[in-house]
mmCIF file with all atom_site columns, C-alpha atoms in Angstrom:
data_model
loop_
_atom_site.group_PDB
_atom_site.id
_atom_site.type_symbol
_atom_site.label_atom_id
_atom_site.label_alt_id
_atom_site.label_comp_id
_atom_site.label_asym_id
_atom_site.label_entity_id
_atom_site.label_seq_id
_atom_site.pdbx_PDB_ins_code
_atom_site.Cartn_x
_atom_site.Cartn_y
_atom_site.Cartn_z
_atom_site.occupancy
_atom_site.B_iso_or_equiv
_atom_site.pdbx_formal_charge
_atom_site.auth_seq_id
_atom_site.auth_comp_id
_atom_site.auth_asym_id
_atom_site.auth_atom_id
_atom_site.pdbx_PDB_model_num
ATOM 1   C CA . UNK A 1 1   ? -27.403 -24.667 52.895 1.00 64.00 ? 1   UNK A CA 1
ATOM 2   C CA . UNK A 1 2   ? -24.826 -21.795 52.680 1.00 71.00 ? 2   UNK A CA 1
ATOM 3   C CA . UNK A 1 3   ? -23.266 -21.067 49.432 1.00 72.00 ? 3   UNK A CA 1
ATOM 4   C CA . UNK A 1 4   ? -19.690 -19.975 49.111 1.00 70.00 ? 4   UNK A CA 1
ATOM 5   C CA . UNK A 1 5   ? -18.588 -17.927 46.134 1.00 64.00 ? 5   UNK A CA 1
ATOM 6   C CA . UNK A 1 6   ? -15.091 -17.731 44.819 1.00 58.00 ? 6   UNK A CA 1
ATOM 7   C CA . UNK A 1 7   ? -14.087 -14.298 43.661 1.00 55.00 ? 7   UNK A CA 1
ATOM 8   C CA . UNK A 1 8   ? -11.357 -14.391 41.071 1.00 54.00 ? 8   UNK A CA 1
ATOM 9   C CA . UNK A 1 9   ? -9.375  -11.215 40.470 1.00 54.00 ? 9   UNK A CA 1
ATOM 10  C CA . UNK A 1 10  ? -6.920  -11.042 37.567 1.00 58.00 ? 10  UNK A CA 1
ATOM 11  C CA . UNK A 1 11  ? -3.524  -9.299  37.772 1.00 61.00 ? 11  UNK A CA 1
ATOM 12  C CA . UNK A 1 12  ? -3.853  -6.951  34.960 1.00 73.00 ? 12  UNK A CA 1
ATOM 13  C CA . UNK A 1 13  ? -1.175  -4.612  36.146 1.00 82.00 ? 13  UNK A CA 1
ATOM 14  C CA . UNK A 1 14  ? 0.581   -4.223  32.774 1.00 91.00 ? 14  UNK A CA 1
ATOM 15  C CA . UNK A 1 15  ? 0.837   -1.828  29.921 1.00 94.00 ? 15  UNK A CA 1
ATOM 16  C CA . UNK A 1 16  ? -0.838  -3.087  26.745 1.00 95.00 ? 16  UNK A CA 1
ATOM 17  C CA . UNK A 1 17  ? -0.007  -1.857  23.272 1.00 97.00 ? 17  UNK A CA 1
ATOM 18  C CA . UNK A 1 18  ? -2.075  -3.057  20.258 1.00 97.00 ? 18  UNK A CA 1
ATOM 19  C CA . UNK A 1 19  ? -0.076  -3.360  16.985 1.00 97.00 ? 19  UNK A CA 1
ATOM 20  C CA . UNK A 1 20  ? -1.557  -3.621  13.568 1.00 97.00 ? 20  UNK A CA 1
ATOM 21  C CA . UNK A 1 21  ? 1.009   -4.909  11.035 1.00 95.00 ? 21  UNK A CA 1
ATOM 22  C CA . UNK A 1 22  ? 0.706   -7.371  8.218  1.00 92.00 ? 22  UNK A CA 1
ATOM 23  C CA . UNK A 1 23  ? 4.049   -9.034  8.916  1.00 94.00 ? 23  UNK A CA 1
ATOM 24  C CA . UNK A 1 24  ? 5.083   -12.415 10.110 1.00 95.00 ? 24  UNK A CA 1
ATOM 25  C CA . UNK A 1 25  ? 5.754   -12.525 13.861 1.00 96.00 ? 25  UNK A CA 1
ATOM 26  C CA . UNK A 1 26  ? 9.541   -13.130 13.501 1.00 96.00 ? 26  UNK A CA 1
ATOM 27  C CA . UNK A 1 27  ? 9.835   -10.236 10.893 1.00 96.00 ? 27  UNK A CA 1
ATOM 28  C CA . UNK A 1 28  ? 8.034   -7.847  13.184 1.00 96.00 ? 28  UNK A CA 1
ATOM 29  C CA . UNK A 1 29  ? 10.239  -8.785  16.127 1.00 96.00 ? 29  UNK A CA 1
ATOM 30  C CA . UNK A 1 30  ? 13.418  -8.343  14.103 1.00 96.00 ? 30  UNK A CA 1
ATOM 31  C CA . UNK A 1 31  ? 12.223  -4.872  12.947 1.00 95.00 ? 31  UNK A CA 1
ATOM 32  C CA . UNK A 1 32  ? 11.301  -3.938  16.464 1.00 95.00 ? 32  UNK A CA 1
ATOM 33  C CA . UNK A 1 33  ? 14.692  -5.267  17.757 1.00 95.00 ? 33  UNK A CA 1
ATOM 34  C CA . UNK A 1 34  ? 16.594  -3.283  15.104 1.00 94.00 ? 34  UNK A CA 1
ATOM 35  C CA . UNK A 1 35  ? 14.528  -0.006  15.512 1.00 90.00 ? 35  UNK A CA 1
ATOM 36  C CA . UNK A 1 36  ? 14.148  0.142   19.252 1.00 91.00 ? 36  UNK A CA 1
ATOM 37  C CA . UNK A 1 37  ? 17.371  -1.598  20.193 1.00 90.00 ? 37  UNK A CA 1
ATOM 38  C CA . UNK A 1 38  ? 15.504  -4.472  22.028 1.00 92.00 ? 38  UNK A CA 1
ATOM 39  C CA . UNK A 1 39  ? 16.230  -8.170  21.995 1.00 94.00 ? 39  UNK A CA 1
ATOM 40  C CA . UNK A 1 40  ? 12.905  -10.130 21.631 1.00 96.00 ? 40  UNK A CA 1
ATOM 41  C CA . UNK A 1 41  ? 13.351  -13.882 21.401 1.00 96.00 ? 41  UNK A CA 1
ATOM 42  C CA . UNK A 1 42  ? 10.886  -16.584 20.517 1.00 97.00 ? 42  UNK A CA 1
ATOM 43  C CA . UNK A 1 43  ? 9.695   -18.520 23.593 1.00 97.00 ? 43  UNK A CA 1
ATOM 44  C CA . UNK A 1 44  ? 7.073   -21.286 24.109 1.00 96.00 ? 44  UNK A CA 1
ATOM 45  C CA . UNK A 1 45  ? 3.667   -20.365 22.653 1.00 95.00 ? 45  UNK A CA 1
ATOM 46  C CA . UNK A 1 46  ? 1.005   -18.750 24.739 1.00 94.00 ? 46  UNK A CA 1
ATOM 47  C CA . UNK A 1 47  ? -1.864  -21.311 25.123 1.00 92.00 ? 47  UNK A CA 1
ATOM 48  C CA . UNK A 1 48  ? -5.452  -20.416 25.904 1.00 91.00 ? 48  UNK A CA 1
ATOM 49  C CA . UNK A 1 49  ? -8.334  -22.741 26.531 1.00 87.00 ? 49  UNK A CA 1
ATOM 50  C CA . UNK A 1 50  ? -11.610 -21.330 25.072 1.00 82.00 ? 50  UNK A CA 1
ATOM 51  C CA . UNK A 1 51  ? -13.718 -24.418 25.764 1.00 79.00 ? 51  UNK A CA 1
ATOM 52  C CA . UNK A 1 52  ? -13.051 -27.286 28.207 1.00 77.00 ? 52  UNK A CA 1
ATOM 53  C CA . UNK A 1 53  ? -13.840 -29.937 25.591 1.00 80.00 ? 53  UNK A CA 1
ATOM 54  C CA . UNK A 1 54  ? -11.454 -28.518 23.013 1.00 81.00 ? 54  UNK A CA 1
ATOM 55  C CA . UNK A 1 55  ? -7.596  -28.312 22.889 1.00 86.00 ? 55  UNK A CA 1
ATOM 56  C CA . UNK A 1 56  ? -5.848  -25.101 23.693 1.00 88.00 ? 56  UNK A CA 1
ATOM 57  C CA . UNK A 1 57  ? -5.250  -22.466 20.928 1.00 91.00 ? 57  UNK A CA 1
ATOM 58  C CA . UNK A 1 58  ? -1.583  -21.535 20.594 1.00 94.00 ? 58  UNK A CA 1
ATOM 59  C CA . UNK A 1 59  ? -0.443  -17.951 19.907 1.00 96.00 ? 59  UNK A CA 1
ATOM 60  C CA . UNK A 1 60  ? 3.105   -17.105 19.134 1.00 96.00 ? 60  UNK A CA 1
ATOM 61  C CA . UNK A 1 61  ? 4.969   -15.370 21.951 1.00 97.00 ? 61  UNK A CA 1
ATOM 62  C CA . UNK A 1 62  ? 8.281   -13.486 22.112 1.00 97.00 ? 62  UNK A CA 1
ATOM 63  C CA . UNK A 1 63  ? 9.977   -12.270 25.239 1.00 97.00 ? 63  UNK A CA 1
ATOM 64  C CA . UNK A 1 64  ? 12.584  -9.608  26.197 1.00 95.00 ? 64  UNK A CA 1
ATOM 65  C CA . UNK A 1 65  ? 13.677  -9.006  29.871 1.00 92.00 ? 65  UNK A CA 1
ATOM 66  C CA . UNK A 1 66  ? 15.479  -5.889  31.219 1.00 87.00 ? 66  UNK A CA 1
ATOM 67  C CA . UNK A 1 67  ? 17.057  -6.732  34.545 1.00 83.00 ? 67  UNK A CA 1
ATOM 68  C CA . UNK A 1 68  ? 17.992  -3.226  35.666 1.00 82.00 ? 68  UNK A CA 1
ATOM 69  C CA . UNK A 1 69  ? 14.337  -2.066  35.589 1.00 75.00 ? 69  UNK A CA 1
ATOM 70  C CA . UNK A 1 70  ? 12.770  -5.565  36.218 1.00 84.00 ? 70  UNK A CA 1
ATOM 71  C CA . UNK A 1 71  ? 10.714  -5.124  33.096 1.00 90.00 ? 71  UNK A CA 1
ATOM 72  C CA . UNK A 1 72  ? 9.341   -8.062  31.093 1.00 94.00 ? 72  UNK A CA 1
ATOM 73  C CA . UNK A 1 73  ? 8.251   -7.312  27.506 1.00 95.00 ? 73  UNK A CA 1
ATOM 74  C CA . UNK A 1 74  ? 6.135   -9.790  25.490 1.00 97.00 ? 74  UNK A CA 1
ATOM 75  C CA . UNK A 1 75  ? 4.830   -9.752  21.994 1.00 97.00 ? 75  UNK A CA 1
ATOM 76  C CA . UNK A 1 76  ? 1.790   -11.952 21.520 1.00 97.00 ? 76  UNK A CA 1
ATOM 77  C CA . UNK A 1 77  ? 0.129   -12.718 18.210 1.00 97.00 ? 77  UNK A CA 1
ATOM 78  C CA . UNK A 1 78  ? -3.604  -12.098 18.181 1.00 96.00 ? 78  UNK A CA 1
ATOM 79  C CA . UNK A 1 79  ? -4.204  -14.659 15.506 1.00 93.00 ? 79  UNK A CA 1
ATOM 80  C CA . UNK A 1 80  ? -3.965  -18.453 15.320 1.00 91.00 ? 80  UNK A CA 1
ATOM 81  C CA . UNK A 1 81  ? -5.225  -20.771 12.716 1.00 87.00 ? 81  UNK A CA 1
ATOM 82  C CA . UNK A 1 82  ? -8.464  -21.321 14.701 1.00 88.00 ? 82  UNK A CA 1
ATOM 83  C CA . UNK A 1 83  ? -9.224  -17.911 16.067 1.00 90.00 ? 83  UNK A CA 1
ATOM 84  C CA . UNK A 1 84  ? -8.328  -14.734 17.922 1.00 94.00 ? 84  UNK A CA 1
ATOM 85  C CA . UNK A 1 85  ? -6.660  -14.292 21.311 1.00 95.00 ? 85  UNK A CA 1
ATOM 86  C CA . UNK A 1 86  ? -8.833  -11.191 21.882 1.00 94.00 ? 86  UNK A CA 1
ATOM 87  C CA . UNK A 1 87  ? -11.850 -11.726 19.616 1.00 94.00 ? 87  UNK A CA 1
ATOM 88  C CA . UNK A 1 88  ? -13.348 -8.205  20.118 1.00 94.00 ? 88  UNK A CA 1
ATOM 89  C CA . UNK A 1 89  ? -10.055 -6.769  18.735 1.00 94.00 ? 89  UNK A CA 1
ATOM 90  C CA . UNK A 1 90  ? -10.020 -8.781  15.573 1.00 94.00 ? 90  UNK A CA 1
ATOM 91  C CA . UNK A 1 91  ? -8.330  -5.905  13.463 1.00 95.00 ? 91  UNK A CA 1
ATOM 92  C CA . UNK A 1 92  ? -5.233  -6.079  15.760 1.00 96.00 ? 92  UNK A CA 1
ATOM 93  C CA . UNK A 1 93  ? -2.451  -8.412  14.743 1.00 97.00 ? 93  UNK A CA 1
ATOM 94  C CA . UNK A 1 94  ? -0.203  -8.266  17.849 1.00 97.00 ? 94  UNK A CA 1
ATOM 95  C CA . UNK A 1 95  ? -0.121  -7.182  21.376 1.00 97.00 ? 95  UNK A CA 1
ATOM 96  C CA . UNK A 1 96  ? 2.882   -5.913  23.298 1.00 97.00 ? 96  UNK A CA 1
ATOM 97  C CA . UNK A 1 97  ? 2.637   -6.441  27.075 1.00 96.00 ? 97  UNK A CA 1
ATOM 98  C CA . UNK A 1 98  ? 5.045   -4.592  29.362 1.00 94.00 ? 98  UNK A CA 1
ATOM 99  C CA . UNK A 1 99  ? 5.067   -5.954  32.911 1.00 92.00 ? 99  UNK A CA 1
ATOM 100 C CA . UNK A 1 100 ? 6.807   -3.920  35.624 1.00 89.00 ? 100 UNK A CA 1
ATOM 101 C CA . UNK A 1 101 ? 7.050   -0.111  36.064 1.00 89.00 ? 101 UNK A CA 1
ATOM 102 C CA . UNK A 1 102 ? 7.699   1.959   32.929 1.00 89.00 ? 102 UNK A CA 1
ATOM 103 C CA . UNK A 1 103 ? 7.643   5.723   33.004 1.00 90.00 ? 103 UNK A CA 1
ATOM 104 C CA . UNK A 1 104 ? 5.692   7.798   30.520 1.00 94.00 ? 104 UNK A CA 1
ATOM 105 C CA . UNK A 1 105 ? 8.762   9.005   28.677 1.00 94.00 ? 105 UNK A CA 1
ATOM 106 C CA . UNK A 1 106 ? 9.970   5.418   27.919 1.00 92.00 ? 106 UNK A CA 1
ATOM 107 C CA . UNK A 1 107 ? 6.469   4.321   27.026 1.00 94.00 ? 107 UNK A CA 1
ATOM 108 C CA . UNK A 1 108 ? 6.098   7.252   24.564 1.00 95.00 ? 108 UNK A CA 1
ATOM 109 C CA . UNK A 1 109 ? 9.517   6.350   23.147 1.00 94.00 ? 109 UNK A CA 1
ATOM 110 C CA . UNK A 1 110 ? 8.431   2.805   22.522 1.00 94.00 ? 110 UNK A CA 1
ATOM 111 C CA . UNK A 1 111 ? 4.982   3.713   21.034 1.00 96.00 ? 111 UNK A CA 1
ATOM 112 C CA . UNK A 1 112 ? 6.489   6.475   18.737 1.00 96.00 ? 112 UNK A CA 1
ATOM 113 C CA . UNK A 1 113 ? 9.239   4.087   17.661 1.00 95.00 ? 113 UNK A CA 1
ATOM 114 C CA . UNK A 1 114 ? 6.740   1.439   16.777 1.00 96.00 ? 114 UNK A CA 1
ATOM 115 C CA . UNK A 1 115 ? 4.633   3.930   14.806 1.00 96.00 ? 115 UNK A CA 1
ATOM 116 C CA . UNK A 1 116 ? 7.761   5.154   12.875 1.00 95.00 ? 116 UNK A CA 1
ATOM 117 C CA . UNK A 1 117 ? 8.251   1.680   11.483 1.00 94.00 ? 117 UNK A CA 1
ATOM 118 C CA . UNK A 1 118 ? 6.871   1.695   7.951  1.00 93.00 ? 118 UNK A CA 1
ATOM 119 C CA . UNK A 1 119 ? 5.408   -1.803  8.122  1.00 93.00 ? 119 UNK A CA 1
ATOM 120 C CA . UNK A 1 120 ? 3.310   -1.006  11.221 1.00 95.00 ? 120 UNK A CA 1
ATOM 121 C CA . UNK A 1 121 ? -0.093  0.663   10.432 1.00 96.00 ? 121 UNK A CA 1
ATOM 122 C CA . UNK A 1 122 ? -0.741  1.649   14.068 1.00 96.00 ? 122 UNK A CA 1
ATOM 123 C CA . UNK A 1 123 ? 0.579   1.030   17.533 1.00 97.00 ? 123 UNK A CA 1
ATOM 124 C CA . UNK A 1 124 ? -1.594  2.415   20.410 1.00 96.00 ? 124 UNK A CA 1
ATOM 125 C CA . UNK A 1 125 ? -1.831  1.872   24.132 1.00 96.00 ? 125 UNK A CA 1
ATOM 126 C CA . UNK A 1 126 ? -5.207  0.342   25.250 1.00 95.00 ? 126 UNK A CA 1
ATOM 127 C CA . UNK A 1 127 ? -6.597  -0.313  28.663 1.00 93.00 ? 127 UNK A CA 1
ATOM 128 C CA . UNK A 1 128 ? -6.766  -4.094  29.404 1.00 91.00 ? 128 UNK A CA 1
ATOM 129 C CA . UNK A 1 129 ? -9.488  -3.513  31.938 1.00 88.00 ? 129 UNK A CA 1
ATOM 130 C CA . UNK A 1 130 ? -11.865 -2.423  29.094 1.00 91.00 ? 130 UNK A CA 1
ATOM 131 C CA . UNK A 1 131 ? -11.482 -5.700  27.123 1.00 91.00 ? 131 UNK A CA 1
ATOM 132 C CA . UNK A 1 132 ? -14.011 -8.446  27.597 1.00 91.00 ? 132 UNK A CA 1
ATOM 133 C CA . UNK A 1 133 ? -11.415 -11.186 26.970 1.00 89.00 ? 133 UNK A CA 1
ATOM 134 C CA . UNK A 1 134 ? -8.716  -9.631  29.089 1.00 87.00 ? 134 UNK A CA 1
ATOM 135 C CA . UNK A 1 135 ? -8.041  -12.984 30.971 1.00 88.00 ? 135 UNK A CA 1
ATOM 136 C CA . UNK A 1 136 ? -6.480  -14.291 27.779 1.00 89.00 ? 136 UNK A CA 1
ATOM 137 C CA . UNK A 1 137 ? -3.728  -11.893 28.201 1.00 90.00 ? 137 UNK A CA 1
ATOM 138 C CA . UNK A 1 138 ? -2.543  -13.103 31.606 1.00 87.00 ? 138 UNK A CA 1
ATOM 139 C CA . UNK A 1 139 ? 0.817   -14.663 31.185 1.00 82.00 ? 139 UNK A CA 1
#
């Protein structure tokens, strides 16, 4: 009997910034909005199923959309009461996902602006392809 295999490819075409900050999600977004002149708003939580038999884990999610560049910005919490969104990055508190084209100058502005916030210990770009749990970041 012939076997057919389904190959699944994830769309990981986004910029990923890891943020370490011991702030509540809404406080972090307010500070980012003020510092970088963005407008993150709370949206429905990002739900991820880790096991089929268990309910989904919910991670807080904020969104900001720029029409002129067709860019979608998301801030996702890496922590929920039951676990981590990306378990191998358990020291990271939040992830910023930027979907759509962003040039290096704008990306550098965002990362340096995040790092200038006194409550953020570090903000750094990471490659989503190098994460084992990268499928949890697909929105």
